[in-house]
Amino acid sequence: MAPSYGIKADLKFNTELVPIEVVPFVPDGVERRKVLFETEIDLQEKSQAEGSEEEVAGCGWEDLISDGVDEMPIFDSSTVSETCKGQIENLVAKANKQTSSISGRVDVIDIPRNMQPDIAYGSCLQKAAEGPALDNNGEAGEQHGVDHTPQILSGASQKQAVNGQTQKIGEGNNACISLDCEVDSQIHRGMRRRCLVFEVSGVSGKDSNNNSTFHPSVSLPSTGKFTSDDRHLKLSRTGSSLSPHMLPGIGLHLNTLAAISKNRMVTPETLSSGRRLISMPCTISPFPPLTASSFDAEKDQFNGTDVQDLEGVHSDSSEVPTGGLGEDLNHMSPKKKKRKSDNGGESEACKRCNCKKSKCLKLYCECFAAGVYCVEPCSCQGCFNKPVHEETVLATRKQIESRNPLAFAPKVIRASEPLQDVGIQEETNKTPASARHKRGCNCKKSSCLKKYCECYQAGVGCSASCRCEACKNAFGRKDAGDEIEHVEEEMDDCEKQMDKPDDGQQNAVTHDNEHPFAGNILLVTPCFQICSGKPPRSSTSSIRYQTSRMLKKCDIPLPRSKIEKSFKAVPDDDTPEILRNDSSPSTGVKTSPNGKRVSPPHIGLDMSPNRKGGRKLILKSIPSFPSLSSTVADGYTVNYSVHPH
DNA sequence: GAGTTTGAAACT
DNA sequence: CAGTTTCAAACTC
């Protein structure tokens, strides 16, 4: 095991206390990688062998890590001498103080939760063995070994690993690790990072997608002192430090969004349901391009204008000045600088409102409904949907959620179908079978041909749950039986899976793997979907699709945690728990006698109340349902982690 | 940019 | 839960 090269180890481990052979030391770089990789696999296998318990491991990391370095489970090893522990802790402490110049990527502690202590400490031992060489070549060594080096260091080391930026993360905070899950040839590395991120960062792993995909461009407003990594770090830190035990929620997609958006950021607060309110400016569009270039462009734009606003947003409620001022500015801002300019293209993605009476505290407000703070581009008046009014916002959200637990859930649920197909289907007047508005529309005059129609706006066809009249939805009419049947077929498959002898939660969990889609389903980042502003564009969809797949790959080995979700992200680890805890109300399908209204759907496939398939899904444990897990419901990324049996 | 239309959200 | 009102986005001119 390679030591954490990222940290200039001027420490000397006492290797006498622990048998050095505990960890195989392979001096050669290639061999080392090999060994490490094998070790990792081994660990993963162990992890998987642990059973369902491990599937929620991600959550555990949050808690463990959030409490500080000292509580890192790794250090609890009874097999390691206290001396060694002390060394490690010292190392951590040093790392916290250091301004690291390490250029390597963040290499985090992605050690499987169940990793054996001796293994974890193996790094330590080896490090001790390599001591001298490391001092001289620490950075160089990192270049070679960082990717595969399980770091036993907690947040401190992680912080340090972040591209040599000055880390200001407070003690005990989970460093936000920018994961650049570069979907390169080293897939396993990416996976491990993802794992790390959401295990360690305390961001609930919801952002794993983000982290892995967007890391480079995720940034807060630049102050000139921070690099993108720092910003990212900062952002994550805020979320993690303040809400260490944050539960993932239905609004997971929001989290994802936050991660990818530079403008608005995740606020620390945890919503009652465990969601985090995010403020993000321009990435909420239904199908924002994921390309780095787009982010850069956005960043540029952002850098030019919104710094103040951003800072206000991400600096917690403590930042008062910006809040009031920003609000005023918002109000003073040209009323429609927003949409007019948006009509052109991708900028459309921005979530901006123009509320006048709702104070942006009702679902009328798109920003509020999307779970984001209003930002400078908004033209709202008397806006309370700002970080400075955080408490008000949260209280209001809570209230709304009390009425409708899924009020902030994505309106459109997309199942396994690749977004890239949407464009094609649009042309053929066909709807992605699995994409549906969760409650359906109620259009009377628009014939579902205008954006008044939420289904149309989201680029999905109307379904049986719609009460629209004279439906002519270009994405699919509600009376198009074939589509419904198609969906039902999928549902039936799922049901069959569910109907297997041993059912119940446990069963559901296993289905993640058993379901045909389990390994292949596209993980659509929630953030893309929640924003259902416009009909999907195939070009961007394609990109997303690729990304999703990549992310998916990364997910496979990870311990199961959860969305969107994003996204979304949805850290697989958190979802189940959240759903159980917070969304339970939704598990019961509320269908009005006439079948008109349905209670908020369930995570995963959009089940219209009228569909026979819907009932089972709904009633069964949502988190574990296979289809659900493999699907992203606009913001919910349902975790479908793959656990080989 | 002002005014109208529309349908979701909120209210009764 | 149905009917009504409020609201803000979408749309039209």
Tab-separated table of N, CA and C in Angstrom, chain A residues 395-482:
chain	number	residue	atom	x	y	z
A	395	ALA	N	-38.384	27.277	7.128
A	395	ALA	CA	-39.656	27.100	7.811
A	395	ALA	C	-40.791	26.975	6.808
A	396	THR	N	-40.688	27.811	5.801
A	396	THR	CA	-41.737	27.758	4.790
A	396	THR	C	-41.713	26.448	4.040
A	397	ARG	N	-40.547	26.050	3.746
A	397	ARG	CA	-40.431	24.772	3.047
A	397	ARG	C	-41.001	23.645	3.905
A	398	LYS	N	-40.674	23.741	5.109
A	398	LYS	CA	-41.155	22.699	6.011
A	398	LYS	C	-42.677	22.674	6.025
A	399	GLN	N	-43.201	23.857	6.068
A	399	GLN	CA	-44.646	23.951	6.105
A	399	GLN	C	-45.261	23.365	4.839
A	400	ILE	N	-44.665	23.728	3.762
A	400	ILE	CA	-45.193	23.220	2.491
A	400	ILE	C	-45.038	21.712	2.422
A	401	GLU	N	-43.946	21.284	2.912
A	401	GLU	CA	-43.727	19.838	2.884
A	401	GLU	C	-44.697	19.106	3.792
A	402	SER	N	-45.068	19.780	4.818
A	402	SER	CA	-46.029	19.134	5.711
A	402	SER	C	-47.330	18.871	4.973
A	403	ARG	N	-47.631	19.763	4.068
A	403	ARG	CA	-48.830	19.557	3.259
A	403	ARG	C	-48.597	18.495	2.216
A	404	ASN	N	-47.476	18.628	1.637
A	404	ASN	CA	-47.145	17.699	0.563
A	404	ASN	C	-45.675	17.331	0.647
A	405	PRO	N	-45.400	16.217	1.200
A	405	PRO	CA	-44.012	15.795	1.424
A	405	PRO	C	-43.157	15.840	0.169
A	406	LEU	N	-43.796	15.722	-0.932
A	406	LEU	CA	-43.008	15.714	-2.162
A	406	LEU	C	-43.189	17.000	-2.950
A	407	ALA	N	-43.573	17.997	-2.267
A	407	ALA	CA	-43.807	19.260	-2.956
A	407	ALA	C	-42.566	19.732	-3.691
A	408	PHE	N	-41.452	19.428	-3.155
A	408	PHE	CA	-40.221	19.886	-3.778
A	408	PHE	C	-39.542	18.798	-4.592
A	409	ALA	N	-40.216	17.764	-4.702
A	409	ALA	CA	-39.651	16.696	-5.527
A	409	ALA	C	-39.774	17.089	-6.983
A	410	PRO	N	-38.960	16.532	-7.757
A	410	PRO	CA	-39.008	16.817	-9.188
A	410	PRO	C	-40.378	16.485	-9.734
A	411	LYS	N	-40.787	17.312	-10.611
A	411	LYS	CA	-42.114	17.079	-11.167
A	411	LYS	C	-42.107	16.007	-12.231
A	412	VAL	N	-41.014	15.906	-12.833
A	412	VAL	CA	-40.938	14.922	-13.906
A	412	VAL	C	-39.987	13.814	-13.539
A	413	ILE	N	-40.464	12.681	-13.712
A	413	ILE	CA	-39.640	11.529	-13.377
A	413	ILE	C	-39.254	10.813	-14.636
A	414	ARG	N	-38.006	10.657	-14.780
A	414	ARG	CA	-37.513	9.924	-15.932
A	414	ARG	C	-36.965	8.612	-15.472
A	415	ALA	N	-37.290	7.678	-16.202
A	415	ALA	CA	-36.800	6.371	-15.806
A	415	ALA	C	-35.499	6.056	-16.501
A	416	SER	N	-35.431	4.930	-17.058
A	416	SER	CA	-34.158	4.442	-17.560
A	416	SER	C	-33.822	4.946	-18.940
A	417	GLU	N	-34.719	5.628	-19.523
A	417	GLU	CA	-34.476	5.965	-20.907
A	417	GLU	C	-33.448	7.068	-21.055
A	418	PRO	N	-32.550	6.863	-21.934
A	418	PRO	CA	-31.524	7.855	-22.171
A	418	PRO	C	-32.153	9.142	-22.681
A	419	LEU	N	-31.662	10.193	-22.179
A	419	LEU	CA	-32.202	11.456	-22.613
A	419	LEU	C	-31.967	11.687	-24.086
A	420	GLN	N	-30.944	11.182	-24.548
A	420	GLN	CA	-30.621	11.466	-25.927
A	420	GLN	C	-31.711	10.959	-26.838
A	421	ASP	N	-32.452	10.072	-26.350
A	421	ASP	CA	-33.520	9.555	-27.175
A	421	ASP	C	-34.683	10.512	-27.271
A	422	VAL	N	-34.729	11.366	-26.347
A	422	VAL	CA	-35.881	12.226	-26.279
A	422	VAL	C	-36.046	13.042	-27.543
A	423	GLY	N	-34.970	13.579	-27.981
A	423	GLY	CA	-35.056	14.398	-29.166
A	423	GLY	C	-35.635	13.624	-30.324
A	424	ILE	N	-35.189	12.468	-30.469
A	424	ILE	CA	-35.693	11.639	-31.544
A	424	ILE	C	-37.168	11.378	-31.355
A	425	GLN	N	-37.473	11.102	-30.160
A	425	GLN	CA	-38.854	10.792	-29.908
A	425	GLN	C	-39.722	12.000	-30.120
A	426	GLU	N	-39.140	13.090	-29.800
A	426	GLU	CA	-39.925	14.288	-29.992
A	426	GLU	C	-40.309	14.392	-31.454
A	427	GLU	N	-39.381	14.116	-32.278
A	427	GLU	CA	-39.659	14.220	-33.690
A	427	GLU	C	-40.737	13.221	-34.100
A	428	THR	N	-40.660	12.135	-33.504
A	428	THR	CA	-41.624	11.113	-33.892
A	428	THR	C	-42.905	11.201	-33.085
A	429	ASN	N	-42.964	12.277	-32.362
A	429	ASN	CA	-44.172	12.480	-31.591
A	429	ASN	C	-44.361	11.406	-30.537
A	430	LYS	N	-43.297	10.939	-30.123
A	430	LYS	CA	-43.403	9.885	-29.118
A	430	LYS	C	-42.683	10.280	-27.850
A	431	THR	N	-43.134	9.779	-26.804
A	431	THR	CA	-42.579	10.169	-25.523
A	431	THR	C	-41.705	9.084	-24.953
A	432	PRO	N	-40.737	9.520	-24.255
A	432	PRO	CA	-39.956	8.518	-23.543
A	432	PRO	C	-40.905	7.783	-22.629
A	433	ALA	N	-40.995	6.570	-22.818
A	433	ALA	CA	-42.010	5.817	-22.100
A	433	ALA	C	-41.889	5.982	-20.604
A	434	SER	N	-40.703	6.101	-20.163
A	434	SER	CA	-40.515	6.095	-18.730
A	434	SER	C	-40.520	7.486	-18.122
A	435	ALA	N	-40.576	8.479	-18.953
A	435	ALA	CA	-40.567	9.831	-18.429
A	435	ALA	C	-41.987	10.357	-18.330
A	436	ARG	N	-42.315	10.748	-17.164
A	436	ARG	CA	-43.669	11.236	-16.968
A	436	ARG	C	-43.691	12.311	-15.911
A	437	HIS	N	-44.664	13.147	-16.091
A	437	HIS	CA	-44.884	14.125	-15.048
A	437	HIS	C	-45.503	13.384	-13.872
A	438	LYS	N	-44.984	13.663	-12.749
A	438	LYS	CA	-45.385	12.832	-11.620
A	438	LYS	C	-46.875	12.914	-11.302
A	439	ARG	N	-47.413	14.096	-11.476
A	439	ARG	CA	-48.830	14.199	-11.171
A	439	ARG	C	-49.686	14.382	-12.410
A	440	GLY	N	-49.016	14.651	-13.462
A	440	GLY	CA	-49.762	14.892	-14.674
A	440	GLY	C	-50.257	16.321	-14.726
A	441	CYS	N	-50.691	16.704	-15.867
A	441	CYS	CA	-51.149	18.073	-16.043
A	441	CYS	C	-52.670	18.139	-15.978
A	442	ASN	N	-53.128	19.337	-16.058
A	442	ASN	CA	-54.567	19.539	-15.980
A	442	ASN	C	-55.004	20.568	-17.019
A	443	CYS	N	-54.368	20.513	-18.102
A	443	CYS	CA	-54.575	21.535	-19.129
A	443	CYS	C	-55.981	21.465	-19.714
A	444	LYS	N	-56.498	22.647	-19.942
A	444	LYS	CA	-57.833	22.717	-20.534
A	444	LYS	C	-57.806	23.339	-21.927
A	445	LYS	N	-57.012	24.330	-22.042
A	445	LYS	CA	-57.057	25.098	-23.286
A	445	LYS	C	-55.793	25.005	-24.128
A	446	SER	N	-54.780	24.674	-23.504
A	446	SER	CA	-53.512	24.687	-24.250
A	446	SER	C	-53.300	23.406	-25.039
A	447	SER	N	-54.140	22.467	-24.828
A	447	SER	CA	-54.009	21.185	-25.529
A	447	SER	C	-52.643	20.552	-25.282
A	448	CYS	N	-52.058	20.964	-24.228
A	448	CYS	CA	-50.747	20.410	-23.871
A	448	CYS	C	-49.730	20.653	-24.975
A	449	LEU	N	-49.928	21.725	-25.649
A	449	LEU	CA	-49.005	22.053	-26.730
A	449	LEU	C	-48.200	23.309	-26.419
A	450	LYS	N	-48.423	23.815	-25.270
A	450	LYS	CA	-47.658	24.992	-24.887
A	450	LYS	C	-47.041	24.758	-23.531
A	451	LYS	N	-46.191	25.641	-23.240
A	451	LYS	CA	-45.471	25.425	-21.995
A	451	LYS	C	-46.308	25.686	-20.761
A	452	TYR	N	-47.478	26.092	-20.970
A	452	TYR	CA	-48.373	26.129	-19.829
A	452	TYR	C	-48.507	24.720	-19.271
A	453	CYS	N	-48.414	23.838	-20.160
A	453	CYS	CA	-48.518	22.429	-19.768
A	453	CYS	C	-47.196	21.960	-19.165
A	454	GLU	N	-47.265	21.499	-17.987
A	454	GLU	CA	-46.023	21.079	-17.333
A	454	GLU	C	-45.418	19.846	-17.989
A	455	CYS	N	-46.265	19.052	-18.496
A	455	CYS	CA	-45.728	17.877	-19.179
A	455	CYS	C	-44.952	18.305	-20.424
A	456	TYR	N	-45.588	19.134	-21.175
A	456	TYR	CA	-44.946	19.583	-22.396
A	456	TYR	C	-43.674	20.351	-22.060
A	457	GLN	N	-43.794	21.162	-21.074
A	457	GLN	CA	-42.648	21.962	-20.694
A	457	GLN	C	-41.472	21.081	-20.296
A	458	ALA	N	-41.793	20.026	-19.698
A	458	ALA	CA	-40.732	19.119	-19.266
A	458	ALA	C	-40.270	18.206	-20.385
A	459	GLY	N	-40.957	18.310	-21.477
A	459	GLY	CA	-40.556	17.472	-22.592
A	459	GLY	C	-40.986	16.030	-22.458
A	460	VAL	N	-42.016	15.843	-21.716
A	460	VAL	CA	-42.505	14.478	-21.571
A	460	VAL	C	-43.953	14.399	-22.044
A	461	GLY	N	-44.339	13.251	-22.357
A	461	GLY	CA	-45.694	13.057	-22.821
A	461	GLY	C	-46.674	12.999	-21.671
A	462	CYS	N	-47.869	13.252	-22.008
A	462	CYS	CA	-48.909	13.138	-20.986
A	462	CYS	C	-49.185	11.659	-20.724
A	463	SER	N	-49.654	11.434	-19.562
A	463	SER	CA	-49.883	10.042	-19.185
A	463	SER	C	-51.279	9.897	-18.598
A	464	ALA	N	-51.526	8.744	-18.164
A	464	ALA	CA	-52.841	8.459	-17.608
A	464	ALA	C	-53.129	9.307	-16.379
A	465	SER	N	-52.095	9.780	-15.774
A	465	SER	CA	-52.325	10.587	-14.586
A	465	SER	C	-52.705	12.023	-14.923
A	466	CYS	N	-52.629	12.352	-16.169
A	466	CYS	CA	-53.016	13.698	-16.587
A	466	CYS	C	-54.539	13.810	-16.682
A	467	ARG	N	-55.010	14.968	-16.385
A	467	ARG	CA	-56.447	15.224	-16.528
A	467	ARG	C	-56.695	16.231	-17.635
A	468	CYS	N	-55.768	16.292	-18.508
A	468	CYS	CA	-55.856	17.296	-19.562
A	468	CYS	C	-56.985	16.986	-20.548
A	469	GLU	N	-57.373	18.031	-21.196
A	469	GLU	CA	-58.438	17.896	-22.186
A	469	GLU	C	-57.871	18.165	-23.570
A	470	ALA	N	-58.355	17.435	-24.492
A	470	ALA	CA	-57.908	17.599	-25.874
A	470	ALA	C	-56.392	17.542	-25.968
A	471	CYS	N	-55.864	16.596	-25.299
A	471	CYS	CA	-54.406	16.505	-25.245
A	471	CYS	C	-53.794	16.273	-26.617
A	472	LYS	N	-52.859	17.118	-26.914
A	472	LYS	CA	-52.128	16.945	-28.173
A	472	LYS	C	-50.630	17.026	-27.917
A	473	ASN	N	-50.301	16.696	-26.767
A	473	ASN	CA	-48.899	16.790	-26.376
A	473	ASN	C	-47.982	16.151	-27.416
A	474	ALA	N	-47.092	16.954	-27.880
A	474	ALA	CA	-46.181	16.478	-28.918
A	474	ALA	C	-45.266	15.379	-28.410
A	475	PHE	N	-45.112	15.314	-27.152
A	475	PHE	CA	-44.225	14.294	-26.600
A	475	PHE	C	-44.983	13.012	-26.262
A	476	GLY	N	-46.229	13.074	-26.504
A	476	GLY	CA	-47.018	11.875	-26.222
A	476	GLY	C	-48.349	12.232	-25.604
A	477	ARG	N	-49.334	11.767	-26.213
A	477	ARG	CA	-50.664	12.070	-25.683
A	477	ARG	C	-51.005	11.115	-24.565
A	478	LYS	N	-51.821	11.627	-23.728
A	478	LYS	CA	-52.136	10.788	-22.584
A	478	LYS	C	-52.920	9.540	-22.992
A	479	ASP	N	-53.616	9.659	-24.092
A	479	ASP	CA	-54.405	8.506	-24.506
A	479	ASP	C	-53.619	7.562	-25.406
A	480	ALA	N	-52.354	7.822	-25.490
A	480	ALA	CA	-51.547	6.905	-26.304
A	480	ALA	C	-51.316	5.634	-25.515
A	481	GLY	N	-52.180	4.711	-25.718
A	481	GLY	CA	-52.126	3.500	-24.915
A	481	GLY	C	-50.837	2.734	-25.037
A	482	ASP	N	-50.285	2.769	-26.198
A	482	ASP	CA	-49.089	1.956	-26.396
A	482	ASP	C	-47.985	2.371	-25.449
